């Protein structure tokens, strides 16, 4: 048992439902007690979805507990089959059904003989995987199912498209800025003269999955979901995939170069020519994206060496860390992720770009780390935003879990060249503006608020005399708390009980030395 | 599909495929109500994820609740439940020092048959802190019924009234009181005012968790009728639980408290006053009248008071009159709300409700019938364990002016041109008593008022037909 207040990644079935409901005309039936269909609320509220979420529950109640589901699940599947006529019904186990140990596969087998829809059982273990891993697994499962089916029926289409084309794998519902990223990726590929073969799962039809192998390569923008599918397609059909996240000008360039390589493997044979994307990368980086110019501009100078903390899912935390460190000259004191299953990859990615690495799914550990480091800005999830609020440190949200305000109506990609602009804005606006910072320091600040200690652990054993308090009040508001804490820390170390102006300066000197 | 509207109340039962909150959500309002409590939900990630999302921002305010998240070792009994719970509870005691820890049993603890009730007394002795067990799980209950299970469990912890306090003893007490009282006339005045409660010494305990302002508003209403409320279940603090016993009268303030009512009657031998619930001015009046009649009191100025409230609601009533409502059903407040809205002049097509206790809600159902007759409106159909899919088909046909529904359906219905109000808001808003009747209508009319503003824009239907 674990005492828990908050979690970064949800339970497994949420991942399955996210994938299932991203496809068009796919219905998920949860084998779950009343109230577990909370997913529908999230989708309807966060995504502001206009359509009914295609998820229903086959309710597990007292009777089911006593005698098993018997006909119930099968009935519910065939009822949904008649009502909505979906292409596919995904029976989704929950934590409850995984301990009931009913033979759900048997229900699925029975139901698929009587319904027109295809029926599969999502193959995820509730106690071993989280939301993201389950989503990855389910996507692979669905793709595998339809490719196997196509192979059996002999309508597998293996001939490559005439023009270069790509599948984008891993865009799905309730993903962090996924819709915007998808649009941006399509634009990027179009600029490169590459057609989009399919985007899965968002908006895709399962009956088109048999055409997946027609693409020249697969693009997996996020590490969390899609890699399994890409690896499966590589193994089965020899399709290569690119999993470099095109976030930040450096990695976009890396990603495009890999695409170039892929295309040039095939295009001399199929098109009798080679592609060269270098001029495109150069043009975009220098003149279309503002990010490269921004990091050169004097504004960004003021950010040099400022401390930041990054925390989020593996993809976003790693990319943002690299952007902050390489592209903006910001010092990343700590980079962390809650994707414990991807720890190795994450560490390898950020190793040289930050002072320390934190891999945990315990938000209190993250909070303590932030309180200890006292960065000038945090880039994290909604949880870090709240930690930042409490500690009076600004925070830019860069990763799930998110609130409704992160499902913006306006166009806000994180990927691609437009994404670099968005990220630059986000980073810049999160830090106190440079000149403002400077002026406040010169003129003693305009903040007349009382000093509030923002540290989570305060000892009241120290007293400030009148002069030192006045002196403290002269210090601009946004650094006052920090100076106060540093002084108190110094006083404690040196056994000073009463803090005077002299103590303050001594502390400052000690710190600078 | 044609929908019959009958003359008598009809009860139907559908498949139970409907959307509602899990009953563990009751910790959200109960931990705030009972200030010195700590709620420990013994369940899985699924429960935790639900709470975290349903309670939104509250989670960041260091709430007095937590998950005891079960891991694979707990499920397969490789770990000792007792030791595990003990470890967590010691930590809670150390960090928060609550007066009571309430374990919320979930589906998982039911299925693996974790003996929470058996472990609690043992651990209680060891830790010297009361531990209450409530099985608020989705296998048996819906949404607000969670509170019912907690209060039913808590009813066992209320101090026992000494049996049959004789008149003599009471008189002795009084004379002592007189001796020590500095203002004897004041005391006498007071005793005169509350004839019933002190003279016949009939204590009245109200049950149901309400925000403290609403609780004191209701107590005050009864005070005006010379009735003293001797206690509330739950009280603001666990340490102030009311005294119960076989001559204590109890009355519910919410329609979903049938288990609590049963427990109070059967186990604590209290006398239950079956009344409509104090929602809306009509309900509040009927509620007070019923209590007064049990105590043999004539109500004073109640009719005028109700009338005044209706007067003050006039602007809202103009908005709702003649409009139709469809309750999809998810929180058990539906009968009372429907009754109030009918009295406001609305037409109710269907009252979906998760569970209908016809005995506990008898007075409310009767008032619903009377109200329908009075307003000469056909009786709505009451659908227990509704099927959301069928309901949406019916709604397509009926095109109600307002659907009261959960958040899963609200946006999709709005996109199809049907006004909706989230039913959950009725659970969290202050809707009881005369004072708060306005708040109910404020909620009900909000979509109507909003859409009055948008009406002329011409885009009500916002989905593409495939």
mmCIF file of N, CA and C in Angstrom, chain B residues 278-361:
data_model
loop_
_atom_site.group_PDB
_atom_site.id
_atom_site.type_symbol
_atom_site.label_atom_id
_atom_site.label_comp_id
_atom_site.label_asym_id
_atom_site.label_seq_id
_atom_site.Cartn_x
_atom_site.Cartn_y
_atom_site.Cartn_z
ATOM 1 N N UNK B 278 -36.251 19.752 2.585
ATOM 2 C CA UNK B 278 -36.323 21.221 2.560
ATOM 3 C C UNK B 278 -35.605 21.840 1.369
ATOM 4 N N UNK B 279 -36.044 21.439 0.181
ATOM 5 C CA UNK B 279 -35.485 22.003 -1.037
ATOM 6 C C UNK B 279 -36.602 22.776 -1.723
ATOM 7 N N UNK B 280 -36.379 24.042 -1.968
ATOM 8 C CA UNK B 280 -37.437 24.907 -2.481
ATOM 9 C C UNK B 280 -38.312 25.380 -1.332
ATOM 10 N N UNK B 281 -38.992 26.525 -1.497
ATOM 11 C CA UNK B 281 -39.831 27.033 -0.402
ATOM 12 C C UNK B 281 -40.980 26.086 -0.056
ATOM 13 N N UNK B 282 -41.525 25.417 -1.077
ATOM 14 C CA UNK B 282 -42.610 24.464 -0.822
ATOM 15 C C UNK B 282 -42.117 23.289 0.007
ATOM 16 N N UNK B 283 -40.944 22.782 -0.369
ATOM 17 C CA UNK B 283 -40.373 21.659 0.367
ATOM 18 C C UNK B 283 -40.014 22.062 1.786
ATOM 19 N N UNK B 284 -39.416 23.227 1.925
ATOM 20 C CA UNK B 284 -39.007 23.684 3.248
ATOM 21 C C UNK B 284 -40.224 23.821 4.168
ATOM 22 N N UNK B 285 -41.286 24.401 3.607
ATOM 23 C CA UNK B 285 -42.479 24.573 4.424
ATOM 24 C C UNK B 285 -43.041 23.209 4.829
ATOM 25 N N UNK B 286 -43.151 22.326 3.861
ATOM 26 C CA UNK B 286 -43.713 21.002 4.165
ATOM 27 C C UNK B 286 -42.848 20.276 5.195
ATOM 28 N N UNK B 287 -41.561 20.465 5.080
ATOM 29 C CA UNK B 287 -40.610 19.826 5.999
ATOM 30 C C UNK B 287 -40.838 20.334 7.418
ATOM 31 N N UNK B 288 -40.918 21.665 7.550
ATOM 32 C CA UNK B 288 -41.134 22.247 8.882
ATOM 33 C C UNK B 288 -42.489 21.823 9.434
ATOM 34 N N UNK B 289 -43.498 21.869 8.586
ATOM 35 C CA UNK B 289 -44.850 21.507 9.022
ATOM 36 C C UNK B 289 -44.901 20.082 9.558
ATOM 37 N N UNK B 290 -44.199 19.200 8.842
ATOM 38 C CA UNK B 290 -44.209 17.805 9.252
ATOM 39 C C UNK B 290 -43.556 17.636 10.625
ATOM 40 N N UNK B 291 -42.438 18.321 10.807
ATOM 41 C CA UNK B 291 -41.747 18.227 12.091
ATOM 42 C C UNK B 291 -42.623 18.801 13.196
ATOM 43 N N UNK B 292 -43.238 19.967 12.912
ATOM 44 C CA UNK B 292 -44.099 20.599 13.907
ATOM 45 C C UNK B 292 -45.255 19.684 14.274
ATOM 46 N N UNK B 293 -45.833 19.054 13.271
ATOM 47 C CA UNK B 293 -47.004 18.227 13.552
ATOM 48 C C UNK B 293 -46.626 17.034 14.417
ATOM 49 N N UNK B 294 -45.415 16.522 14.234
ATOM 50 C CA UNK B 294 -44.970 15.418 15.073
ATOM 51 C C UNK B 294 -44.847 15.872 16.518
ATOM 52 N N UNK B 295 -44.406 17.107 16.680
ATOM 53 C CA UNK B 295 -44.243 17.639 18.033
ATOM 54 C C UNK B 295 -45.534 18.278 18.562
ATOM 55 N N UNK B 296 -46.602 18.167 17.757
ATOM 56 C CA UNK B 296 -47.877 18.718 18.186
ATOM 57 C C UNK B 296 -47.888 20.227 18.264
ATOM 58 N N UNK B 297 -47.137 20.871 17.371
ATOM 59 C CA UNK B 297 -47.086 22.328 17.374
ATOM 60 C C UNK B 297 -47.853 22.883 16.186
ATOM 61 N N UNK B 298 -48.418 24.054 16.375
ATOM 62 C CA UNK B 298 -49.022 24.745 15.238
ATOM 63 C C UNK B 298 -47.978 25.677 14.645
ATOM 64 N N UNK B 299 -47.847 25.670 13.363
ATOM 65 C CA UNK B 299 -46.809 26.518 12.780
ATOM 66 C C UNK B 299 -47.233 27.973 12.841
ATOM 67 N N UNK B 300 -46.223 28.812 12.940
ATOM 68 C CA UNK B 300 -46.511 30.239 13.025
ATOM 69 C C UNK B 300 -45.897 30.987 11.850
ATOM 70 N N UNK B 301 -46.744 31.663 11.103
ATOM 71 C CA UNK B 301 -46.263 32.548 10.039
ATOM 72 C C UNK B 301 -45.534 31.852 8.925
ATOM 73 N N UNK B 302 -45.750 30.571 8.813
ATOM 74 C CA UNK B 302 -44.985 29.810 7.824
ATOM 75 C C UNK B 302 -45.501 30.071 6.413
ATOM 76 N N UNK B 303 -46.834 30.136 6.314
ATOM 77 C CA UNK B 303 -47.437 30.349 5.007
ATOM 78 C C UNK B 303 -46.986 31.684 4.421
ATOM 79 N N UNK B 304 -47.000 32.705 5.280
ATOM 80 C CA UNK B 304 -46.595 34.038 4.827
ATOM 81 C C UNK B 304 -45.145 34.020 4.386
ATOM 82 N N UNK B 305 -44.364 33.309 5.186
ATOM 83 C CA UNK B 305 -42.934 33.254 4.855
ATOM 84 C C UNK B 305 -42.725 32.604 3.491
ATOM 85 N N UNK B 306 -43.430 31.513 3.252
ATOM 86 C CA UNK B 306 -43.301 30.857 1.956
ATOM 87 C C UNK B 306 -43.722 31.809 0.833
ATOM 88 N N UNK B 307 -44.844 32.503 1.092
ATOM 89 C CA UNK B 307 -45.371 33.405 0.082
ATOM 90 C C UNK B 307 -44.357 34.482 -0.298
ATOM 91 N N UNK B 308 -43.712 35.012 0.748
ATOM 92 C CA UNK B 308 -42.706 36.056 0.521
ATOM 93 C C UNK B 308 -41.569 35.556 -0.361
ATOM 94 N N UNK B 309 -41.169 34.328 -0.074
ATOM 95 C CA UNK B 309 -40.069 33.758 -0.868
ATOM 96 C C UNK B 309 -40.495 33.632 -2.329
ATOM 97 N N UNK B 310 -41.705 33.108 -2.535
ATOM 98 C CA UNK B 310 -42.182 32.971 -3.922
ATOM 99 C C UNK B 310 -42.194 34.323 -4.609
ATOM 100 N N UNK B 311 -42.636 35.352 -3.855
ATOM 101 C CA UNK B 311 -42.656 36.703 -4.421
ATOM 102 C C UNK B 311 -41.264 37.104 -4.908
ATOM 103 N N UNK B 312 -40.293 36.820 -4.046
ATOM 104 C CA UNK B 312 -38.937 37.262 -4.375
ATOM 105 C C UNK B 312 -38.371 36.510 -5.571
ATOM 106 N N UNK B 313 -39.002 35.399 -5.911
ATOM 107 C CA UNK B 313 -38.483 34.589 -7.025
ATOM 108 C C UNK B 313 -39.129 34.953 -8.354
ATOM 109 N N UNK B 314 -40.002 35.966 -8.319
ATOM 110 C CA UNK B 314 -40.870 36.204 -9.473
ATOM 111 C C UNK B 314 -40.113 36.280 -10.804
ATOM 112 N N UNK B 315 -38.995 37.033 -10.799
ATOM 113 C CA UNK B 315 -38.245 37.194 -12.058
ATOM 114 C C UNK B 315 -37.800 35.861 -12.631
ATOM 115 N N UNK B 316 -37.351 34.977 -11.739
ATOM 116 C CA UNK B 316 -36.917 33.668 -12.189
ATOM 117 C C UNK B 316 -38.104 32.859 -12.698
ATOM 118 N N UNK B 317 -39.213 32.962 -11.961
ATOM 119 C CA UNK B 317 -40.374 32.158 -12.331
ATOM 120 C C UNK B 317 -40.857 32.511 -13.730
ATOM 121 N N UNK B 318 -40.791 33.813 -14.056
ATOM 122 C CA UNK B 318 -41.193 34.210 -15.406
ATOM 123 C C UNK B 318 -40.349 33.524 -16.467
ATOM 124 N N UNK B 319 -39.098 33.299 -16.130
ATOM 125 C CA UNK B 319 -38.201 32.648 -17.090
ATOM 126 C C UNK B 319 -38.518 31.168 -17.275
ATOM 127 N N UNK B 320 -38.873 30.507 -16.171
ATOM 128 C CA UNK B 320 -39.000 29.045 -16.263
ATOM 129 C C UNK B 320 -40.416 28.572 -16.587
ATOM 130 N N UNK B 321 -41.400 29.414 -16.393
ATOM 131 C CA UNK B 321 -42.779 28.966 -16.534
ATOM 132 C C UNK B 321 -43.048 28.364 -17.916
ATOM 133 N N UNK B 322 -43.649 27.194 -17.905
ATOM 134 C CA UNK B 322 -44.016 26.535 -19.165
ATOM 135 C C UNK B 322 -42.880 25.816 -19.854
ATOM 136 N N UNK B 323 -41.671 25.964 -19.339
ATOM 137 C CA UNK B 323 -40.534 25.285 -19.965
ATOM 138 C C UNK B 323 -40.465 23.826 -19.492
ATOM 139 N N UNK B 324 -39.861 22.996 -20.309
ATOM 140 C CA UNK B 324 -39.833 21.578 -19.940
ATOM 141 C C UNK B 324 -38.432 21.135 -19.505
ATOM 142 N N UNK B 325 -38.403 20.155 -18.615
ATOM 143 C CA UNK B 325 -37.144 19.659 -18.059
ATOM 144 C C UNK B 325 -37.068 18.150 -18.208
ATOM 145 N N UNK B 326 -35.881 17.671 -18.371
ATOM 146 C CA UNK B 326 -35.630 16.237 -18.433
ATOM 147 C C UNK B 326 -34.478 15.936 -17.482
ATOM 148 N N UNK B 327 -34.753 15.154 -16.442
ATOM 149 C CA UNK B 327 -33.684 14.773 -15.514
ATOM 150 C C UNK B 327 -33.091 13.443 -15.965
ATOM 151 N N UNK B 328 -31.806 13.459 -16.301
ATOM 152 C CA UNK B 328 -31.203 12.176 -16.683
ATOM 153 C C UNK B 328 -30.951 11.318 -15.449
ATOM 154 N N UNK B 329 -30.672 11.964 -14.339
ATOM 155 C CA UNK B 329 -30.583 11.214 -13.092
ATOM 156 C C UNK B 329 -29.182 10.775 -12.758
ATOM 157 N N UNK B 330 -28.626 11.297 -11.675
ATOM 158 C CA UNK B 330 -27.354 10.769 -11.196
ATOM 159 C C UNK B 330 -27.059 11.064 -9.734
ATOM 160 N N UNK B 331 -27.894 11.868 -9.043
ATOM 161 C CA UNK B 331 -27.504 12.196 -7.673
ATOM 162 C C UNK B 331 -28.603 12.027 -6.618
ATOM 163 N N UNK B 332 -29.721 11.500 -6.981
ATOM 164 C CA UNK B 332 -30.836 11.223 -6.076
ATOM 165 C C UNK B 332 -31.557 12.451 -5.541
ATOM 166 N N UNK B 333 -31.134 13.644 -5.954
ATOM 167 C CA UNK B 333 -31.880 14.838 -5.559
ATOM 168 C C UNK B 333 -33.054 15.061 -6.506
ATOM 169 N N UNK B 334 -33.161 14.202 -7.535
ATOM 170 C CA UNK B 334 -34.041 14.485 -8.661
ATOM 171 C C UNK B 334 -35.509 14.678 -8.277
ATOM 172 N N UNK B 335 -36.039 13.804 -7.379
ATOM 173 C CA UNK B 335 -37.469 13.906 -7.058
ATOM 174 C C UNK B 335 -37.773 15.268 -6.438
ATOM 175 N N UNK B 336 -36.955 15.657 -5.475
ATOM 176 C CA UNK B 336 -37.199 16.926 -4.793
ATOM 177 C C UNK B 336 -37.062 18.112 -5.741
ATOM 178 N N UNK B 337 -36.031 18.059 -6.578
ATOM 179 C CA UNK B 337 -35.834 19.170 -7.515
ATOM 180 C C UNK B 337 -36.982 19.239 -8.513
ATOM 181 N N UNK B 338 -37.401 18.068 -9.003
ATOM 182 C CA UNK B 338 -38.494 18.037 -9.974
ATOM 183 C C UNK B 338 -39.768 18.604 -9.340
ATOM 184 N N UNK B 339 -40.028 18.183 -8.116
ATOM 185 C CA UNK B 339 -41.211 18.676 -7.409
ATOM 186 C C UNK B 339 -41.186 20.196 -7.299
ATOM 187 N N UNK B 340 -40.033 20.738 -6.931
ATOM 188 C CA UNK B 340 -39.897 22.192 -6.810
ATOM 189 C C UNK B 340 -40.085 22.869 -8.169
ATOM 190 N N UNK B 341 -39.472 22.306 -9.199
ATOM 191 C CA UNK B 341 -39.560 22.942 -10.517
ATOM 192 C C UNK B 341 -40.980 22.886 -11.079
ATOM 193 N N UNK B 342 -41.694 21.810 -10.760
ATOM 194 C CA UNK B 342 -43.100 21.730 -11.200
ATOM 195 C C UNK B 342 -43.903 22.838 -10.520
ATOM 196 N N UNK B 343 -43.616 23.002 -9.237
ATOM 197 C CA UNK B 343 -44.299 24.059 -8.490
ATOM 198 C C UNK B 343 -43.955 25.434 -9.078
ATOM 199 N N UNK B 344 -42.767 25.550 -9.668
ATOM 200 C CA UNK B 344 -42.350 26.800 -10.311
ATOM 201 C C UNK B 344 -43.024 26.994 -11.664
ATOM 202 N N UNK B 345 -43.761 25.983 -12.099
ATOM 203 C CA UNK B 345 -44.471 26.108 -13.369
ATOM 204 C C UNK B 345 -43.814 25.388 -14.527
ATOM 205 N N UNK B 346 -42.824 24.574 -14.234
ATOM 206 C CA UNK B 346 -42.168 23.852 -15.326
ATOM 207 C C UNK B 346 -42.854 22.508 -15.560
ATOM 208 N N UNK B 347 -42.593 21.946 -16.729
ATOM 209 C CA UNK B 347 -43.131 20.621 -17.047
ATOM 210 C C UNK B 347 -41.967 19.640 -16.990
ATOM 211 N N UNK B 348 -42.135 18.585 -16.231
ATOM 212 C CA UNK B 348 -41.059 17.602 -16.137
ATOM 213 C C UNK B 348 -41.443 16.376 -16.952
ATOM 214 N N UNK B 349 -40.624 16.035 -17.939
ATOM 215 C CA UNK B 349 -40.913 14.876 -18.789
ATOM 216 C C UNK B 349 -40.505 13.578 -18.110
ATOM 217 N N UNK B 350 -39.343 13.606 -17.538
ATOM 218 C CA UNK B 350 -38.833 12.349 -17.002
ATOM 219 C C UNK B 350 -37.919 12.639 -15.814
ATOM 220 N N UNK B 351 -38.073 11.838 -14.784
ATOM 221 C CA UNK B 351 -37.167 11.948 -13.654
ATOM 222 C C UNK B 351 -36.334 10.678 -13.605
ATOM 223 N N UNK B 352 -35.134 10.756 -14.123
ATOM 224 C CA UNK B 352 -34.219 9.626 -13.970
ATOM 225 C C UNK B 352 -33.635 9.683 -12.575
ATOM 226 N N UNK B 353 -33.436 8.547 -11.988
ATOM 227 C CA UNK B 353 -32.877 8.519 -10.631
ATOM 228 C C UNK B 353 -32.114 7.200 -10.450
ATOM 229 N N UNK B 354 -30.937 7.252 -9.840
ATOM 230 C CA UNK B 354 -30.165 6.012 -9.687
ATOM 231 C C UNK B 354 -30.888 4.978 -8.835
ATOM 232 N N UNK B 355 -31.481 5.422 -7.755
ATOM 233 C CA UNK B 355 -32.073 4.480 -6.815
ATOM 234 C C UNK B 355 -33.225 5.164 -6.117
ATOM 235 N N UNK B 356 -34.333 4.470 -5.973
ATOM 236 C CA UNK B 356 -35.536 5.087 -5.438
ATOM 237 C C UNK B 356 -35.978 4.319 -4.196
ATOM 238 N N UNK B 357 -35.809 4.916 -3.030
ATOM 239 C CA UNK B 357 -36.321 4.299 -1.805
ATOM 240 C C UNK B 357 -37.707 4.879 -1.551
ATOM 241 N N UNK B 358 -38.718 4.094 -1.927
ATOM 242 C CA UNK B 358 -40.075 4.637 -1.866
ATOM 243 C C UNK B 358 -40.542 4.870 -0.434
ATOM 244 N N UNK B 359 -39.928 4.159 0.513
ATOM 245 C CA UNK B 359 -40.347 4.379 1.900
ATOM 246 C C UNK B 359 -39.736 5.658 2.464
ATOM 247 N N UNK B 360 -38.419 5.776 2.268
ATOM 248 C CA UNK B 360 -37.749 6.949 2.821
ATOM 249 C C UNK B 360 -38.226 8.224 2.127
ATOM 250 N N UNK B 361 -38.528 8.114 0.834
ATOM 251 C CA UNK B 361 -38.945 9.296 0.084
ATOM 252 C C UNK B 361 -40.472 9.420 0.001
#
